């Protein structure tokens, strides 16, 4: 493809993005009708890493829809401050400390939830970390990236599944992932076809396989061989952490699929787009408000039946 064709393609993609942004902005202005609103002020939504960025906006929008939002943050002072902003706006938001990498913090959070609310209806796994900004590709913090994004998300899913309250509309888990973690992305993917096929096959997918994949990468980071390991070339540690999150979403959806009506738990992940937050050095294309939208939409979908899928801009996309 020559450079003019590339330029045209980029222009067309930009136009499509802009059109979709406008469509969503229009759809968002239409309120949910009474028969669509399966939730109430007693519906409990927990958001991780909600002291700033996309997580804060998800908490904000769920609060505007009238749910009780548990805004969590690993640092108490900043979390309380963030919750206060939303409370002062009249929203039903409570704060609790939660570090998704600290099992003691998770346990005490879950005990508090049980005692105060009996359980939860919606979990948003938003907490995340990326060291690189732009086209940098340092793996200096690979362990922290993989553990925050993948292990932290896994910790929260495991801890909260037993807390999910029975509900005719189904409980929901939504994880903020990224298109960078696509298994079959055009440009940024694991080069080994066999590894990709293994991770794609949901029937044989296992936590051990996903763990082994990320651990192999971390070992190669330690011994300095990761650059020739066939890993995604762009934001390698981060891309792999989100690839693991996506695979884990499909795995958990498979394992939860047999739950009876009334006790269903739907689990999905989504890409918020390239968002202007601290993580991107505020260099993204969309606002946190727009980046939060698909999480809120998935959390509230009336007649929810979809699980184990990947979304962006309120549409399903390929893993
Ligand atoms: P921010 O850096 O603004 O927010 C990240 C949040 O995660 C912060 O609140 C941070 O807390 C929290 N966090 C980090 N580690 C932990 C932990 N161990 N326990 C609890 N909370 C933790 O970034 P964004 O808002 O942009 O990112 C939110 C999510 O969106 C992430 O999962 C990210 O990967 C994803 N995403 C973002 C994109 C973007 O373009 N911005 C694109 C695709 C996905 P603290 O303030 O204490 O550090």
Coordinates of C-alpha atoms and ligand atoms in Angstrom, one line a residue:
X1 CA 0.0 0.0 0.0
X2 CA 1.5 3.4 -1.0
X3 CA 1.5 6.4 1.2
X4 CA -1.6 8.0 -0.4
X5 CA -3.6 4.9 0.2
X6 CA -2.4 4.8 3.8
X7 CA -3.4 8.4 4.2
X8 CA -6.8 7.8 2.7
X9 CA -7.3 4.8 5.0
X10 CA -6.4 6.9 8.0
X11 CA -8.8 9.6 7.0
X12 CA -11.6 7.2 6.5
X13 CA -11.0 5.6 9.9
X14 CA -11.0 9.1 11.5
X15 CA -14.3 9.9 9.8
X16 CA -15.8 6.6 11.0
X17 CA -14.6 7.3 14.5
X18 CA -16.1 10.8 14.5
X19 CA -19.4 9.6 13.1
X20 CA -19.6 6.9 15.9
X21 CA -18.8 9.5 18.5
X22 CA -21.6 11.6 17.4
X23 CA -24.0 8.7 17.2
X24 CA -23.2 7.7 20.8
X25 CA -23.5 11.2 22.1
X26 CA -27.0 11.2 20.6
X27 CA -28.0 7.8 22.0
X28 CA -26.7 8.9 25.4
X29 CA -29.1 11.8 25.5
X30 CA -32.0 9.4 25.3
X31 CA -33.0 8.4 28.9
X32 CA -33.7 4.8 29.8
X33 CA -37.4 4.1 30.0
X34 CA -39.0 2.8 33.2
X35 CA -39.3 -0.7 31.8
X36 CA -35.6 -0.8 30.8
X37 CA -34.4 0.3 34.2
X38 CA -33.8 -3.0 36.0
X39 CA -31.7 -1.2 38.6
X40 CA -32.5 1.1 41.5
X41 CA -30.8 3.0 44.3
X42 CA -30.3 -0.4 46.0
X43 CA -28.2 -1.7 43.1
X44 CA -24.6 -1.8 44.2
X45 CA -21.8 -1.1 41.7
X46 CA -18.2 -1.3 42.7
X47 CA -15.5 0.5 40.6
X48 CA -11.8 -0.2 41.1
X49 CA -9.2 2.5 40.7
X50 CA -11.9 5.1 40.7
X51 CA -10.1 8.1 42.2
X52 CA -9.3 9.5 38.8
X53 CA -9.5 9.0 35.0
X54 CA -11.9 6.6 33.4
X55 CA -12.7 4.9 36.7
X56 CA -13.8 8.2 38.3
X57 CA -16.0 8.9 35.2
X58 CA -17.6 5.4 35.3
X59 CA -18.4 6.0 39.0
X60 CA -19.8 9.4 38.1
X61 CA -22.1 8.1 35.3
X62 CA -23.4 5.1 37.3
X63 CA -24.2 7.6 40.1
X64 CA -26.1 9.8 37.6
X65 CA -28.1 6.7 36.7
X66 CA -29.2 6.4 40.3
X67 CA -27.2 3.4 41.5
X68 CA -25.3 3.2 44.7
X69 CA -21.7 3.4 43.7
X70 CA -18.8 2.1 45.8
X71 CA -15.9 4.2 44.6
X72 CA -12.7 2.5 45.6
X73 CA -9.1 3.6 45.5
X74 CA -5.8 2.2 46.9
X75 CA -5.1 5.5 48.6
X76 CA -7.7 6.5 51.2
X77 CA -7.2 10.3 51.1
X78 CA -7.5 10.7 47.3
X79 CA -10.4 8.2 47.2
X80 CA -12.3 10.1 49.8
X81 CA -11.7 13.3 48.0
X82 CA -13.0 11.9 44.7
X83 CA -16.1 10.4 46.4
X84 CA -16.8 13.8 48.0
X85 CA -16.9 15.5 44.6
X86 CA -19.6 13.1 43.5
X87 CA -21.5 13.2 46.8
X88 CA -21.5 17.0 46.6
X89 CA -23.2 16.6 43.2
X90 CA -26.0 14.7 45.0
X91 CA -24.9 11.2 43.9
X92 CA -25.2 8.1 46.1
X93 CA -21.4 7.3 46.3
X94 CA -19.5 5.7 49.1
X95 CA -15.8 5.3 49.4
X96 CA -13.8 2.2 50.5
X97 CA -10.1 1.5 50.3
X98 CA -9.1 -1.2 47.8
X99 CA -5.8 -2.2 46.4
X100 CA -6.4 -4.9 43.8
X101 CA -2.9 -6.4 44.5
X102 CA -3.2 -6.6 48.3
X103 CA -5.1 -9.7 49.4
X104 CA -5.7 -8.3 52.9
X105 CA -7.2 -5.2 51.4
X106 CA -9.4 -7.3 49.1
X107 CA -10.5 -9.5 52.0
X108 CA -11.4 -6.6 54.2
X109 CA -13.2 -4.8 51.4
X110 CA -15.3 -8.0 50.7
X111 CA -16.1 -8.4 54.4
X112 CA -17.2 -4.7 54.5
X113 CA -19.4 -5.2 51.4
X114 CA -21.0 -8.3 52.9
X115 CA -21.8 -6.7 56.2
X116 CA -23.1 -3.4 54.8
X117 CA -24.9 -4.5 51.6
X118 CA -25.0 -8.3 51.6
X119 CA -23.3 -8.4 48.2
X120 CA -22.8 -6.5 44.9
X121 CA -24.6 -6.4 41.5
X122 CA -21.9 -4.8 39.3
X123 CA -18.1 -5.0 39.4
X124 CA -16.1 -2.7 37.1
X125 CA -12.4 -3.7 36.9
X126 CA -10.8 -0.5 35.9
X127 CA -7.6 -0.3 38.0
X128 CA -4.7 -0.4 35.7
X129 CA -1.1 0.6 35.1
X130 CA 1.1 1.4 32.1
X131 CA 4.6 2.7 32.3
X132 CA 5.1 3.7 28.7
X133 CA 3.6 6.7 27.0
X134 CA 3.4 7.1 23.3
X135 CA 5.8 4.8 21.3
X136 CA 8.1 4.0 24.2
X137 CA 8.5 0.3 24.9
X138 CA 10.4 -0.2 28.1
X139 CA 9.8 -3.4 30.0
X140 CA 11.3 -2.0 33.2
X141 CA 8.0 -2.3 35.0
X142 CA 6.7 -5.3 33.2
X143 CA 6.0 -7.2 36.4
X144 CA 3.9 -4.3 37.8
X145 CA 2.0 -3.9 34.5
X146 CA 1.1 -7.6 34.3
X147 CA 0.2 -7.9 37.9
X148 CA -1.9 -4.8 38.2
X149 CA -3.8 -5.3 34.9
X150 CA -4.1 -9.1 34.8
X151 CA -3.5 -10.5 38.3
X152 CA -5.4 -7.6 40.0
X153 CA -8.4 -8.1 37.7
X154 CA -8.3 -11.8 38.4
X155 CA -8.1 -11.2 42.1
X156 CA -11.2 -9.1 42.0
X157 CA -13.2 -11.4 39.8
X158 CA -12.4 -14.4 42.1
X159 CA -13.2 -12.4 45.3
X160 CA -16.5 -11.0 44.1
X161 CA -18.1 -13.8 42.2
X162 CA -19.3 -15.3 45.6
X163 CA -20.7 -11.9 46.5
X164 CA -22.8 -11.4 43.4
X165 CA -26.4 -11.0 44.4
X166 CA -29.1 -13.1 42.6
X167 CA -30.9 -10.8 40.3
X168 CA -33.4 -11.4 37.4
X169 CA -31.4 -9.0 35.2
X170 CA -28.1 -10.8 36.0
X171 CA -25.1 -9.5 37.8
X172 CA -22.4 -7.9 35.7
X173 CA -18.6 -7.8 35.5
X174 CA -17.1 -5.3 33.1
X175 CA -13.3 -5.0 32.7
X176 CA -11.6 -2.1 31.1
X177 CA -9.2 -3.7 28.6
X178 CA -7.6 -2.4 25.4
X179 CA -7.5 -3.1 21.7
X180 CA -3.7 -3.4 22.2
X181 CA -4.5 -6.8 23.8
X182 CA -6.1 -8.2 20.7
X183 CA -5.2 -11.8 20.0
X184 CA -5.5 -11.4 16.3
X185 CA -4.8 -7.7 15.8
X186 CA -3.5 -6.7 12.4
X187 CA -0.3 -5.1 13.6
X188 CA 0.3 -5.9 17.3
X189 CA 0.0 -9.5 18.1
X190 CA 1.8 -12.6 19.3
X191 CA 3.6 -13.9 16.2
X192 CA 3.4 -17.7 17.0
X193 CA 0.2 -19.0 15.3
X194 CA 0.0 -22.0 17.6
X195 CA 0.1 -19.9 20.8
X196 CA -2.6 -17.7 19.4
X197 CA -4.8 -20.7 18.4
X198 CA -4.4 -22.2 21.9
X199 CA -5.4 -18.9 23.5
X200 CA -8.3 -18.5 21.1
X201 CA -9.9 -21.9 21.7
X202 CA -12.3 -21.3 24.5
X203 CA -13.0 -25.0 25.1
X204 CA -9.4 -25.8 26.0
X205 CA -8.6 -22.4 27.5
X206 CA -7.3 -22.5 31.1
X207 CA -6.0 -20.1 33.7
X208 CA -2.7 -22.2 33.7
X209 CA -2.3 -21.5 30.0
X210 CA -2.8 -17.8 30.3
X211 CA -0.5 -17.6 33.4
X212 CA 2.1 -19.7 31.6
X213 CA 2.0 -17.2 28.6
X214 CA 2.5 -14.1 30.7
X215 CA 5.1 -15.9 32.9
X216 CA 7.1 -16.9 29.9
X217 CA 7.3 -13.3 28.9
X218 CA 8.3 -12.2 32.4
X219 CA 11.1 -14.8 32.4
X220 CA 12.3 -13.5 29.0
X221 CA 12.3 -10.0 30.4
X222 CA 14.5 -11.1 33.3
X223 CA 17.0 -12.9 31.0
X224 CA 16.9 -10.2 28.4
X225 CA 15.6 -12.4 25.5
X226 CA 12.1 -10.9 25.2
X227 CA 12.7 -8.8 22.1
X228 CA 13.1 -12.0 20.0
X229 CA 10.2 -13.8 21.8
X230 CA 7.5 -13.0 19.2
X231 CA 5.5 -10.8 21.6
X232 CA 3.3 -7.9 20.5
X233 CA 5.7 -5.2 19.3
X234 CA 3.9 -2.1 20.6
X235 CA 3.6 -1.5 24.4
X236 CA 4.6 -5.1 24.8
X237 CA 4.0 -5.7 28.5
X238 CA 0.8 -3.7 28.6
X239 CA -0.5 -5.4 25.4
X240 CA 0.2 -8.8 26.9
X241 CA -1.5 -7.9 30.2
X242 CA -4.7 -6.9 28.3
X243 CA -4.5 -9.9 26.1
X244 CA -4.4 -12.0 29.3
X245 CA -7.4 -10.0 30.7
X246 CA -9.4 -10.7 27.5
X247 CA -8.6 -14.4 27.5
X248 CA -9.5 -14.6 31.2
X249 CA -12.8 -12.9 30.5
X250 CA -13.7 -15.6 27.9
X251 CA -12.6 -18.3 30.3
X252 CA -14.7 -17.0 33.2
X253 CA -17.7 -16.5 30.9
X254 CA -17.4 -20.1 29.9
X255 CA -17.3 -21.3 33.5
X256 CA -20.2 -19.1 34.6
X257 CA -22.4 -20.0 31.6
X258 CA -24.3 -22.8 33.4
X259 CA -25.6 -20.7 36.3
X260 CA -29.4 -20.9 36.5
X261 CA -31.7 -18.1 35.6
X262 CA -31.9 -15.5 38.4
X263 CA -28.2 -16.2 39.3
X264 CA -26.6 -15.3 36.0
X265 CA -23.4 -13.4 36.0
X266 CA -22.4 -11.7 32.7
X267 CA -18.8 -10.9 32.2
X268 CA -17.4 -8.8 29.3
X269 CA -14.5 -6.5 28.6
X270 CA -14.1 -3.4 26.5
X271 CA -11.7 -0.9 25.0
X272 CA -12.4 2.7 26.0
X273 CA -10.4 4.1 23.0
X274 CA -7.3 6.3 23.4
X275 CA -8.4 8.4 26.4
X276 CA -7.0 11.7 27.7
X277 CA -5.9 10.6 31.2
X278 CA -2.7 10.5 33.3
X279 CA -2.0 7.1 31.7
X280 CA -1.6 8.6 28.2
X281 CA -0.1 11.9 29.4
X282 CA -3.5 13.4 28.4
X283 CA -2.7 12.8 24.8
X284 CA -5.7 10.6 23.8
X285 CA -8.4 11.2 21.3
X286 CA -11.4 11.0 23.6
X287 CA -12.4 12.4 26.9
X288 CA -12.7 10.2 30.1
X289 CA -16.5 10.8 29.8
X290 CA -16.5 9.1 26.4
X291 CA -14.1 6.4 27.5
X292 CA -16.4 5.5 30.4
X293 CA -19.5 5.2 28.2
X294 CA -19.2 1.6 27.0
X295 CA -18.6 0.3 30.6
X296 CA -21.7 2.1 31.8
X297 CA -23.8 0.9 28.8
X298 CA -22.6 -2.8 29.4
X299 CA -23.3 -2.4 33.2
X300 CA -26.9 -1.3 32.6
X301 CA -27.9 -3.2 29.4
X302 CA -31.5 -4.2 29.7
X303 CA -32.2 -7.8 28.6
X304 CA -28.5 -8.7 29.1
X305 CA -27.6 -12.0 27.4
X306 CA -24.1 -11.4 26.2
X307 CA -21.1 -12.8 28.0
X308 CA -17.4 -13.4 27.3
X309 CA -17.3 -10.7 24.6
X310 CA -15.1 -7.7 23.8
X311 CA -16.6 -4.3 23.0
X312 CA -15.7 -0.8 21.9
X313 CA -18.0 2.2 21.3
X314 CA -21.0 0.1 22.3
X315 CA -20.3 -2.5 19.6
X316 CA -18.9 -6.0 19.8
X317 CA -15.4 -6.3 18.3
X318 CA -13.0 -9.2 17.7
X319 CA -10.7 -10.4 20.4
Ligands
LIG1 P1 -5.2 6.4 35.2 O1 -3.7 6.2 35.4 O2 -5.7 7.8 35.3 O3 -6.0 5.6 36.3 C1 -5.5 4.3 36.7 C2 -6.2 4.0 38.0 O4 -5.9 2.7 38.5 C3 -5.8 5.0 39.2 O5 -6.9 5.3 39.9 C4 -4.8 4.1 39.9 O6 -4.6 4.5 41.3 C5 -5.5 2.8 39.8 N1 -4.6 1.7 40.3 C6 -3.4 1.3 39.8 N2 -2.9 0.3 40.5 C7 -3.9 -0.1 41.4 C8 -4.0 -1.0 42.4 N3 -3.0 -1.9 42.7 N4 -5.1 -1.1 43.1 C9 -6.1 -0.2 42.9 N5 -6.1 0.7 42.0 C10 -5.0 0.8 41.3 O7 -5.5 5.7 33.8 P2 -6.9 5.5 33.0 O8 -8.0 6.1 33.7 O9 -6.6 5.9 31.6 O10 -7.0 3.9 33.1 C11 -8.1 3.2 33.6 C12 -8.2 1.9 32.9 O11 -8.4 2.0 31.5 C13 -6.9 1.0 33.0 O12 -7.2 -0.3 33.2 C14 -6.2 1.2 31.6 O13 -5.4 0.2 31.3 C15 -7.5 1.3 30.7 N6 -7.2 1.8 29.4 C16 -6.9 3.2 29.3 C17 -6.7 3.7 28.0 C18 -6.4 5.1 27.8 O14 -6.2 5.5 26.7 N7 -6.3 6.0 28.9 C19 -6.8 2.9 26.8 C20 -7.2 1.5 27.1 C21 -7.4 1.0 28.3 P3 -3.5 5.5 41.8 O15 -4.1 6.9 41.5 O16 -3.4 5.3 43.2 O17 -2.3 5.3 41.0

